[in-house]
XYZ file of C-alpha atoms in Angstrom:
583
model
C -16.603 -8.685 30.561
C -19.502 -6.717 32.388
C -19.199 -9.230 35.381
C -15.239 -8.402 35.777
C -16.379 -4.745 35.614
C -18.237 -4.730 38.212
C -16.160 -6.828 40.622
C -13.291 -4.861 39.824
C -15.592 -1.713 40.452
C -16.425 -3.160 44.022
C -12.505 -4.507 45.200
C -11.940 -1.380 44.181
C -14.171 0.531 46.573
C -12.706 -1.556 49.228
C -9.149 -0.658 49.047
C -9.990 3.229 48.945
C -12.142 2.936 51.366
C -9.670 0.771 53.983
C -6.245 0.228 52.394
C -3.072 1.985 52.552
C -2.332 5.221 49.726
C -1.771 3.706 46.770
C 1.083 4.222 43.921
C -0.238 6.864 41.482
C 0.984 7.159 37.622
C 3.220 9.790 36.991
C 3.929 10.788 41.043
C 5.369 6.753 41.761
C 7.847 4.843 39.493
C 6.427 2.624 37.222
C 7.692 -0.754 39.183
C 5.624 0.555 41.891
C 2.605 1.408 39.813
C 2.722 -2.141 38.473
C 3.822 -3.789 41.703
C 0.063 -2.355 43.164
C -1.854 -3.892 40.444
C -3.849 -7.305 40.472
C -3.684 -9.686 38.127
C -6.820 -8.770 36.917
C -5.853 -5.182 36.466
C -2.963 -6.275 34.490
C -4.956 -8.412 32.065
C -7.682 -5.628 31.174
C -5.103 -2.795 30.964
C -3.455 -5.151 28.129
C -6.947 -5.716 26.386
C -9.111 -2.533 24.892
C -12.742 -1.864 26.690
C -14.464 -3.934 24.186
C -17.558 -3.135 21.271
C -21.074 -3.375 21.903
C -22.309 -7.509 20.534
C -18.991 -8.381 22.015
C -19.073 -9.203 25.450
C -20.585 -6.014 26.300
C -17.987 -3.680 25.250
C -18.825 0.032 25.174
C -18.953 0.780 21.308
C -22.048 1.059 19.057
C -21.082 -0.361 16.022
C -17.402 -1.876 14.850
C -14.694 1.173 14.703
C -16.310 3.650 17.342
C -16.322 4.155 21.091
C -19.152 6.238 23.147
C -16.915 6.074 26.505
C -15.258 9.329 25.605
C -14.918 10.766 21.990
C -17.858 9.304 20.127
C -16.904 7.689 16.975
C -13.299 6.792 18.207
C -12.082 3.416 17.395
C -12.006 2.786 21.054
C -9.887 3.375 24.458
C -8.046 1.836 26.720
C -8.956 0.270 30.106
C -8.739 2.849 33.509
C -7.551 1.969 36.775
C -8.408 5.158 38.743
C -7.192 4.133 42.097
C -3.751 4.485 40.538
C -4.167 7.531 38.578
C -4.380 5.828 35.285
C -7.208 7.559 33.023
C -8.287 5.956 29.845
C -6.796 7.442 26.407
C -8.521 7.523 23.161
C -7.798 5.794 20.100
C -8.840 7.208 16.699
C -8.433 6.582 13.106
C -7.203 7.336 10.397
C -4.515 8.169 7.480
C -6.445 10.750 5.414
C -7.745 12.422 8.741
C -8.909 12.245 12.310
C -12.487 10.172 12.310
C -14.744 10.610 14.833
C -18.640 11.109 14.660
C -19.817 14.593 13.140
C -22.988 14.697 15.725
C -23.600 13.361 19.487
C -27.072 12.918 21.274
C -28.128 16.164 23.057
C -25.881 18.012 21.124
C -26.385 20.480 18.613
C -22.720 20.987 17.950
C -21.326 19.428 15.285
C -17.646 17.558 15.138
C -16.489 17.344 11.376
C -12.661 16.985 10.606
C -10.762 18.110 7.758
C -10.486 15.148 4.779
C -7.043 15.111 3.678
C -5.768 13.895 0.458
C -5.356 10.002 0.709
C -1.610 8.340 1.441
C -1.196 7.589 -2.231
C -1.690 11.373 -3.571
C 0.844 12.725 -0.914
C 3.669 10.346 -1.375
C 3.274 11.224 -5.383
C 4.302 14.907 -4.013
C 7.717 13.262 -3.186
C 8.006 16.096 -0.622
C 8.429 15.208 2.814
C 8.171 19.027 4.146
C 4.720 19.233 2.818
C 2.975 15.711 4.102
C 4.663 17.022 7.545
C 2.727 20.372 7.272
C -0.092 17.782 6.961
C 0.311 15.833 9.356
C 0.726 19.086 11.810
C -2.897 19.728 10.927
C -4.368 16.263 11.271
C -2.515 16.331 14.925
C -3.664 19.348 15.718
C -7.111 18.099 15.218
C -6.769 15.172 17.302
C -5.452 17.109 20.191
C -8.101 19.521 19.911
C -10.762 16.789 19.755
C -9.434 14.972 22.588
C -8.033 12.032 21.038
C -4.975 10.579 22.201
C -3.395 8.167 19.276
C -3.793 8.491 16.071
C -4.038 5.115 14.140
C -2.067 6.269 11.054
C 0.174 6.193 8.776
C -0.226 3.324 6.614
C 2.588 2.183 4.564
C 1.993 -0.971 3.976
C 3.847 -2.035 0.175
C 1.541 -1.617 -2.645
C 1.971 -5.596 -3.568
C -1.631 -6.299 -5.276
C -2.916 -3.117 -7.248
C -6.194 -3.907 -6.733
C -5.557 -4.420 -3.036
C -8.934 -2.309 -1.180
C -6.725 -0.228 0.611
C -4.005 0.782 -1.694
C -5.838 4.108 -1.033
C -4.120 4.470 2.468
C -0.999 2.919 1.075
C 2.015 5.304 0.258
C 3.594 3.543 -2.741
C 5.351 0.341 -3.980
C 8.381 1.802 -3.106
C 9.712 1.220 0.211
C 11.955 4.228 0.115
C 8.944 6.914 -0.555
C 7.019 5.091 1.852
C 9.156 4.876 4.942
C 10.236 8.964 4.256
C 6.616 10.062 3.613
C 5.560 8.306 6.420
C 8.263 9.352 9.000
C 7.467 13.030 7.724
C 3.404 12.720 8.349
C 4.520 10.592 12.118
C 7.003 14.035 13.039
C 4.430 16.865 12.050
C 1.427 14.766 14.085
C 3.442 14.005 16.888
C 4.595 17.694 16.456
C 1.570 18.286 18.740
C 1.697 16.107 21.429
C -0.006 13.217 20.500
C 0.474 9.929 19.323
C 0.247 7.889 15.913
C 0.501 4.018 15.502
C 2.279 3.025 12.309
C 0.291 -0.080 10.412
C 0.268 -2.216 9.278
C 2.983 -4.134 10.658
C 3.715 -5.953 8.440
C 2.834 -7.669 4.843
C -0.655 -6.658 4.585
C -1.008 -6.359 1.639
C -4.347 -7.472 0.395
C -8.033 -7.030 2.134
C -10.211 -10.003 0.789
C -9.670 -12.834 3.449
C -7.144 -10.387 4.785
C -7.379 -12.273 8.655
C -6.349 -16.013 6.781
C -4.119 -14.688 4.392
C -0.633 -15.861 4.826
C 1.881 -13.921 2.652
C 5.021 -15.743 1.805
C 8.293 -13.760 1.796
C 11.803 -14.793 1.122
C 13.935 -12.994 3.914
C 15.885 -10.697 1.568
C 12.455 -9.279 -0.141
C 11.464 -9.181 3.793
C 13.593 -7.023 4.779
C 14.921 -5.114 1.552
C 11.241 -4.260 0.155
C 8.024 -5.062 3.235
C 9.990 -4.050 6.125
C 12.116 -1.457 4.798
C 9.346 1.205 4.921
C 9.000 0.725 8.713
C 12.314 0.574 9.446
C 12.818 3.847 8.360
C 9.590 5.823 9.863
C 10.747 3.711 13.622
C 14.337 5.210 13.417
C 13.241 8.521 11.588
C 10.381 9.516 13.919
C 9.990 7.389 16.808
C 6.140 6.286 16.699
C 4.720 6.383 19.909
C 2.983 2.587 18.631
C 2.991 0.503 15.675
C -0.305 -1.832 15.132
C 0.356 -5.449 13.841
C -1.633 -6.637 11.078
C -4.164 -9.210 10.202
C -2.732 -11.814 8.080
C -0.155 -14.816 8.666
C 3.805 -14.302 7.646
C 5.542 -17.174 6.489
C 2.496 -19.355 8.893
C 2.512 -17.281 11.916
C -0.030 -14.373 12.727
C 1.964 -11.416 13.059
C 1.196 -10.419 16.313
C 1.940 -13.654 17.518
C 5.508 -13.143 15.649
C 8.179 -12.786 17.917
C 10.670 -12.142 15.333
C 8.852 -9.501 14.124
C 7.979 -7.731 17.273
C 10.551 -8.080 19.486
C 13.883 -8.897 17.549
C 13.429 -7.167 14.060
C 11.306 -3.955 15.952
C 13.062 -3.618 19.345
C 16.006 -5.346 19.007
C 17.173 -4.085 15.683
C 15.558 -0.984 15.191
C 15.497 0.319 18.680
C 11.665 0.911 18.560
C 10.591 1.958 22.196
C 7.140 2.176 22.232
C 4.169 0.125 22.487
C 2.748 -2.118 19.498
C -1.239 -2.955 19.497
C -3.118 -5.162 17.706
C -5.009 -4.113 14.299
C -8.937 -4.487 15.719
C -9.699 -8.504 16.526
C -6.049 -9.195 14.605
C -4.595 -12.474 15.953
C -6.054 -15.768 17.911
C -3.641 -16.503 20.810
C -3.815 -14.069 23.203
C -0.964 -15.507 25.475
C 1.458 -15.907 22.254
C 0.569 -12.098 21.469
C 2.119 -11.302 25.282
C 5.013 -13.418 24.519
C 5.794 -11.650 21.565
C 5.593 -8.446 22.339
C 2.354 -7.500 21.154
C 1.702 -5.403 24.292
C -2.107 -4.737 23.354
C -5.045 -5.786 22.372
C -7.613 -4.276 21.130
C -10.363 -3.796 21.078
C -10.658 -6.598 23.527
C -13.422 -9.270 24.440
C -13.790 -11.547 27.159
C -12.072 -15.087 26.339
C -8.703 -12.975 25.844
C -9.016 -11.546 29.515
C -9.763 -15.043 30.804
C -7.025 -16.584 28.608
C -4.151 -13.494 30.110
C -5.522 -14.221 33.601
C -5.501 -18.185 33.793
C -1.708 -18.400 31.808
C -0.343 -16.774 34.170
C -2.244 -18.653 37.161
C -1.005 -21.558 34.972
C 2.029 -20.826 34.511
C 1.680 -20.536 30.605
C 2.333 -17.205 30.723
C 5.250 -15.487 32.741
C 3.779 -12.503 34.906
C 7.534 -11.015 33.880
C 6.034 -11.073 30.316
C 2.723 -9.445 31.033
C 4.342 -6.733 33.181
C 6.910 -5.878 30.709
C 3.516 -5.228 28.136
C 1.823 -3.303 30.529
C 4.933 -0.987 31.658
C 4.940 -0.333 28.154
C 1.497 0.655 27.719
C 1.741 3.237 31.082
C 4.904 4.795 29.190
C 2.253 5.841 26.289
C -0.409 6.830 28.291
C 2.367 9.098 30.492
C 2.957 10.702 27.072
C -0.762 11.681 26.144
C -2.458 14.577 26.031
C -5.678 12.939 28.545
C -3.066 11.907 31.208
C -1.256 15.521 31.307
C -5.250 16.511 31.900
C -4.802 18.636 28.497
C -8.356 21.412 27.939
C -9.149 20.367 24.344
C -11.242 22.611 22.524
C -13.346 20.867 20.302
C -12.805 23.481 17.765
C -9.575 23.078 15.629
C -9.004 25.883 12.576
C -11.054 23.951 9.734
C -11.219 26.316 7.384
C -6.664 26.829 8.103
C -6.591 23.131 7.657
C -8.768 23.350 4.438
C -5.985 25.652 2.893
C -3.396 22.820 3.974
C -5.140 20.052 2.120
C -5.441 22.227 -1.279
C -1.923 22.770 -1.223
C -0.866 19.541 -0.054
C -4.168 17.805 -3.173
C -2.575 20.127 -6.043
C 1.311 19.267 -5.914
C 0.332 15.515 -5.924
C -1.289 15.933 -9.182
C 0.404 13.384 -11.695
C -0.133 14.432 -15.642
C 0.245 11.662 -17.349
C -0.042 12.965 -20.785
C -0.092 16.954 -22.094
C -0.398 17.066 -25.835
C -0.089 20.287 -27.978
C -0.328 22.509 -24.408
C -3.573 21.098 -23.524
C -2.848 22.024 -19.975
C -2.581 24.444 -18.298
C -5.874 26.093 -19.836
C -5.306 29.058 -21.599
C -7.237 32.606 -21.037
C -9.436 31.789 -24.354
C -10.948 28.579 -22.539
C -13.497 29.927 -20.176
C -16.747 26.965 -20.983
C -16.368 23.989 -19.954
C -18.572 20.775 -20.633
C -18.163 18.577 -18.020
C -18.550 14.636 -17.772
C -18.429 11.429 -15.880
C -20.606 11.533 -12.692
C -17.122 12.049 -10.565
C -17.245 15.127 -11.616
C -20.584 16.161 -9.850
C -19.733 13.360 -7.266
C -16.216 13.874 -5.902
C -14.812 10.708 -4.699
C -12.985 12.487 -1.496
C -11.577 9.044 -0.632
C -11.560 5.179 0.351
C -14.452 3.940 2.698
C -13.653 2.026 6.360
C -11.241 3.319 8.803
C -9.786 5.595 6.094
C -13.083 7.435 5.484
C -13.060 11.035 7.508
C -16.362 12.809 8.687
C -15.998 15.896 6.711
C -18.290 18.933 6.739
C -18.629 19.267 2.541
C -16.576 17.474 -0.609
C -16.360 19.918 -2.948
C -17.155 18.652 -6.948
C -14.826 19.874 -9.668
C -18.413 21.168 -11.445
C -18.136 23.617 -7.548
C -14.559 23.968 -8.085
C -14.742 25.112 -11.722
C -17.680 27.698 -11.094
C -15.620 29.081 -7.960
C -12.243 29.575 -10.252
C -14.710 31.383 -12.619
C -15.299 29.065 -15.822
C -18.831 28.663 -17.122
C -20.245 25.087 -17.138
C -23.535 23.665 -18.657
C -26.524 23.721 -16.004
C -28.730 21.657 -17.697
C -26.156 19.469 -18.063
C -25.423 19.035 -14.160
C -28.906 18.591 -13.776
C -28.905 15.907 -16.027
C -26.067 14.648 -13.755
C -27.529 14.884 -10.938
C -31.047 13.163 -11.815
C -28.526 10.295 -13.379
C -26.779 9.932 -9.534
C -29.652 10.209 -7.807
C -31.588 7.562 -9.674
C -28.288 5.150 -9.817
C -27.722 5.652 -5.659
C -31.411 4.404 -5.069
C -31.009 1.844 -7.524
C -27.658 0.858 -6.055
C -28.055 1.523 -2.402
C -27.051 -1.965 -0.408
C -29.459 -3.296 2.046
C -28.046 -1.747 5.418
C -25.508 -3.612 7.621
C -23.251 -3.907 10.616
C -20.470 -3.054 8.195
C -22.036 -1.668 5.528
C -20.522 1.900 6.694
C -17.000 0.558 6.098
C -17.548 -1.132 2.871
C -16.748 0.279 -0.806
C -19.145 2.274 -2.077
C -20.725 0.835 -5.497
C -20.309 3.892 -7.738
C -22.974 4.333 -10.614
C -22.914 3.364 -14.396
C -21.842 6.054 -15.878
C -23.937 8.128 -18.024
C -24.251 8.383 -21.884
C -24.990 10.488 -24.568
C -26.703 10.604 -28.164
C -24.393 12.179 -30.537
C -26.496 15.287 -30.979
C -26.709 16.088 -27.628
C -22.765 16.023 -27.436
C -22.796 18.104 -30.898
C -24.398 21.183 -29.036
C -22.298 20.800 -26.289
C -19.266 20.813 -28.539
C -20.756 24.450 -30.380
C -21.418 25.765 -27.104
C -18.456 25.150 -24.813
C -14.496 25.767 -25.643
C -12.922 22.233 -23.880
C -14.752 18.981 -22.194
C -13.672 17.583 -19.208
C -14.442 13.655 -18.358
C -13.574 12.704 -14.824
C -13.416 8.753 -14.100
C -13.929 7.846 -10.724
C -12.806 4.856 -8.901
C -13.531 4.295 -5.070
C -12.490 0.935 -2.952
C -12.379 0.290 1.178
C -11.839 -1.968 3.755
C -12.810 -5.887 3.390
C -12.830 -6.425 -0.209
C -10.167 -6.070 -2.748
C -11.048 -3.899 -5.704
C -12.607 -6.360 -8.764
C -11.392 -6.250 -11.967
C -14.152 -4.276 -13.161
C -12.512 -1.345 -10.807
C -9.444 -1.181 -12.662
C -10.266 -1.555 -16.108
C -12.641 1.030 -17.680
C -16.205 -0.196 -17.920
C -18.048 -0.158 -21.377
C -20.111 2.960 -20.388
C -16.768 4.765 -19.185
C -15.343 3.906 -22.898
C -17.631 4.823 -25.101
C -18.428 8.409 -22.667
C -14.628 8.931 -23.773
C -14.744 7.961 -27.503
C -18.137 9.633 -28.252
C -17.276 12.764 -26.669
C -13.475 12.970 -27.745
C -15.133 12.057 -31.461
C -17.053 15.093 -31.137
C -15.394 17.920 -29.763
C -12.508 17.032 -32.396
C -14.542 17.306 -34.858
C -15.038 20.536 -33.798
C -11.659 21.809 -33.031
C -11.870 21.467 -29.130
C -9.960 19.442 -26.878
C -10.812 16.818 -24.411
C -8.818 16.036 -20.716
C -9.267 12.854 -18.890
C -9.267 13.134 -14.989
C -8.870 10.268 -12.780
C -10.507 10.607 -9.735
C -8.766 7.136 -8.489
C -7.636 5.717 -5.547
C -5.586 2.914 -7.034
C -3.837 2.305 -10.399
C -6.470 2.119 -13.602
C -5.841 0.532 -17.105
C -5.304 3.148 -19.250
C -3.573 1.632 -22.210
C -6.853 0.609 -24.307
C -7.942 4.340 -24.514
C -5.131 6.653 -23.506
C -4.780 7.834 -27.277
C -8.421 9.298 -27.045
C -7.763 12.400 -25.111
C -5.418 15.793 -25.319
C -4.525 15.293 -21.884
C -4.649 12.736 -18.956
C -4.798 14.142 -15.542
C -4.182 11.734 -12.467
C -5.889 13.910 -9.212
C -6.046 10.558 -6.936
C -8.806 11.263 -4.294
C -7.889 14.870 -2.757
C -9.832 14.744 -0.105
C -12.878 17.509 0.666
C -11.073 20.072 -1.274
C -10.518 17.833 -4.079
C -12.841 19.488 -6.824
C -11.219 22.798 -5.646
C -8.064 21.879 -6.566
C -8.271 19.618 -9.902
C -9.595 23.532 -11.375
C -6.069 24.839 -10.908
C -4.615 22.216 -13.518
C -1.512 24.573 -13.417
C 1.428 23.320 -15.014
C 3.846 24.623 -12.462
C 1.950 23.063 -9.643
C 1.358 19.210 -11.493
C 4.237 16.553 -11.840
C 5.283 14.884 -14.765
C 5.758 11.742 -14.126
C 8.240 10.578 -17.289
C 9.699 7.666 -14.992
C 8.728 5.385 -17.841
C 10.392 6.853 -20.646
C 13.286 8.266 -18.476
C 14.320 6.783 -15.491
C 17.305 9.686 -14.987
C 14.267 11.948 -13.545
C 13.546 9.564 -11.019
C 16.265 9.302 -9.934
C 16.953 12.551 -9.484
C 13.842 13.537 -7.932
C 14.891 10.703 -5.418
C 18.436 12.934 -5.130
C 16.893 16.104 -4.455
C 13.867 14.675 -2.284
C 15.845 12.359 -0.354
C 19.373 13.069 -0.314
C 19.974 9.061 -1.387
């Protein structure tokens, strides 16, 4: 790709230097704009600028760009002698990530970690994940990003699917109104977002050869639905195509699915781009309406360029894909030469994400008024290494660069309980030991994959007996974390032997002594809880809350947490779904 740089970079020169005043974006029409380009400059404004190891793209490692915002996910291609900057795409769902630090500078660049998809569509409230996404836009205006690569709302299919995390819900109606909410209050601020993944992806282990079968009616009624609604509710500026095969055919090579169901139907006018390497034919993705891709390498380029030389490829085609793409970038923040900050309100958007954490709360069991605490219960003993260890989130493109995740052990000593400090420092000596034990040898990817969480820790009886005469309630928090690559095992979802007997030993003791004991799941997918669910008082779902999660999980107010009694009475959902939704 270097070589094409540089020859553009000197044809370039020449036509300043000697040709006639050229069209410029934004001050010519857009047939004009397009009529001045070459081929050339068609094919790499329909490709991204590349990643460093392939073909000499600008990024460091997989998922970031140095070109403009370090730590992007990458940028498109510039033509300057027609006006047309490069804009800035960034991930992700639970917040803007880009890198905290940059070389020479003693700044730092942290974003706020909001609570993950799954924990905001269980607040059913579609005013609140819009005061969310507000926030996260703000931040990626001020930050000088361009398009945000979020929401996903892809069907929860597989529960152990690695991303579930991102994922709103297996319901296509909470996902598609959760999601058009989060696209309105980002776009609120004059940026973009790119709805993913489009569509059926639904699993991450061999997520690139998986081919997901789906009868039409399930198609449309359960995978698609979501989409459908967030395209007419909120007009996306892009949606991003996904990974896997549907019904044998890459979805970005779909034309069904990009041109007739998303256009034609729906009346989407924006620009779809590819998930990052998604797809194999590059002239098939043109021809379906798969306007970009990103983050583009060299044999793409070379395979744009000689179908349409070829004839293989209409140059109709490719200039319909790249008007589209100059309609997005006419929209962005960069183009409309916007003075971004680089300092959004944090510590505002910190407030945001403790609301936003708390209301998704789901109790899942409350006996004898376990919760909320009452004013006698001031000591706490508190177990499971999640609760010194916050899980904030999922790992990959979901992950956020945050400035601090607070621990429920922080959040219960800021609300004012009393906790056990030789037992955190038992904790911590426990984590610390397990992380070097555990630590993987360090890879290309190894930033995006799941983090391997340690064995949880144990206790003789007696130890647990002087907890019991010492403290008025125990708290056990189970953690669960999962990412990009890799589906969750089924060691992730069903308790380990450690996590068991943690629960039975300690619920065995402090009944014994008259106190009570609340589960918290610190999860980012669904758990087995059936095998052990009669142990505890109480049963407290928190998800993964983001950086204020610990913060919030203290509240455990009962006029702030949702029953969820869908199980034993289906009349509340539906009514929830009346009063959310109006359906």
């Amino acid at each position: 790709m270097k070589k094409h740089l540089l020859s553009m970079a000197c044809a370039i020169t020449v036509l300043s230097a000697c040709g006639p005043k050229v069209p410029q974006l934004g001050k010519s029409s857009l047939d004009d704009v397009i009529a001045a380009m070459t081929l050339e400059e068609k094919a790499h404004l329909v490709i991204g600028t590349g990643m460093a190891g392939f073909d000499g793209g600008d990024s460091a490692v997989v998922g970031e760009t140095h070109s403009l915002v370090p730590g992007a996910a990458g940028t498109t291609y510039p033509i300057e002698r027609l006006g047309i900057p490069a804009v800035v795409l960034a991930d992700g769902p639970a917040g803007l990530r880009i890198n905290p630090k940059r070389d020479g500078d003693s700044a730092t660049y942290y974003c706020t970690h909001f609570p993950i998809g799954t924990l905001l569509a269980a607040t059913w409230n579609q005013d609140l994940v819009e005061n969310v996404g507000k926030a996260i836009g703000n931040e990626v205006l001020e930050y000088g990003v361009d398009v945000l690569l979020a929401p996903a709302l892809n069907i929860q299919r597989n529960p152990l699917c690695g991303r579930n995390f991102e994922y709103y819900s297996e319901d296509p109606l909470i996902s598609g109104k959760i999601a058009a909410a989060y696209v309105r209050g980002v776009q609120s601020n004059g940026v973009g977002t790119s709805v993913k993944h489009f569509a059926v992806n639904n699993q991450e282990t061999n997520r690139m050869g998986n081919d997901a079968q789906v009868s039409p009616r399930a198609l449309r009624e359960i995978y698609l639905k979501g989409f459908e609604i967030a395209v007419k509710e909120s007009q996306p500026w892009t949606v991003m195509s996904s990974y896997n095969y549907l019904n044998g055919v890459y979805t970005s090579e779909n034309a069904e699915l990009q041109t007739t169901i998303l256009r034609d139907e729906w009346g989407f006018a924006g620009m779809v781009m590819t998930d990052w390497f998604g797809g194999k034919d590059a002239v098939a993705q043109m021809k379906a309406g798969n306007d970009m891709l990103q983050p583009g390498y060299d044999k793409q380029y070379q395979a744009i360029v000689e179908g349409v030389k070829t004839g293989n490829l209409d140059e109709a085609i490719l200039n319909r894909n790249v008007k589209r793409i100059l309609e997005m970038i006419l929209q962005t923040p960069r183009f409309k030469g916007y003075k971004f900050s680089n300092k959004p309100d944090l510590k505002t958007h910190a407030a945001i994400t403790r609301q936003s954490a708390t209301e998704g709360m789901v109790l899942l069991k409350n006996e004898n008024a376990t919760l909320p605490l009452s004013a006698q219960i001031r000591r706490v003993a508190l177990f499971g290494c999640a609760s010194y260890d916050y899980i904030a989130g999922g790992t990959g493109s979901g992950n956020v660069n945050r400035a601090y995740t607070a621990s429920l052990f922080e959040g219960l000593k800021n609300a004012g309980y009393e906790t056990d400090e030789q037992l955190k420092k038992e904790y911590e000596m426990h984590i610390a030991a397990e992380k070097i034990r555990l630590t993987p040898k360090k890879e290309k990817y190894s930033a995006f994959m799941p983090v391997i969480l340690p064995v949880e820790k144990v206790f003789e009886t007696s130890r647990l007996k002087d907890l019991a005469a010492q403290m008025d309630i125990a708290f056990i928090t189970i953690g669960r974390g999962s990412g990009e690559f890799l589906d969750r095992e089924s060691s992730n979802f069903y308790l380990s032997k450690e996590n068991q007997q943690l629960i039975q030993d300690v619920c065995r003791v402090f009944h014994a002594a008259g106190k009570k004991v609340v589960v918290i799941l610190n999860i980012g997918g669904a758990i087995e809880t059936a095998s052990w669910k009669a142990w505890p008082d109480a049963i407290l779902c928190a998800w993964q809350g983001g950086q204020e999660g610990g913060n919030v999980t203290n509240h455990v107010d009962i006029t702030r947490i949702h029953y969820l009694q869908i199980i034993h009475d289906k009349r509340v959902a539906v009514k929830l779904r009346l009063q959310r939704f109006g359906s």
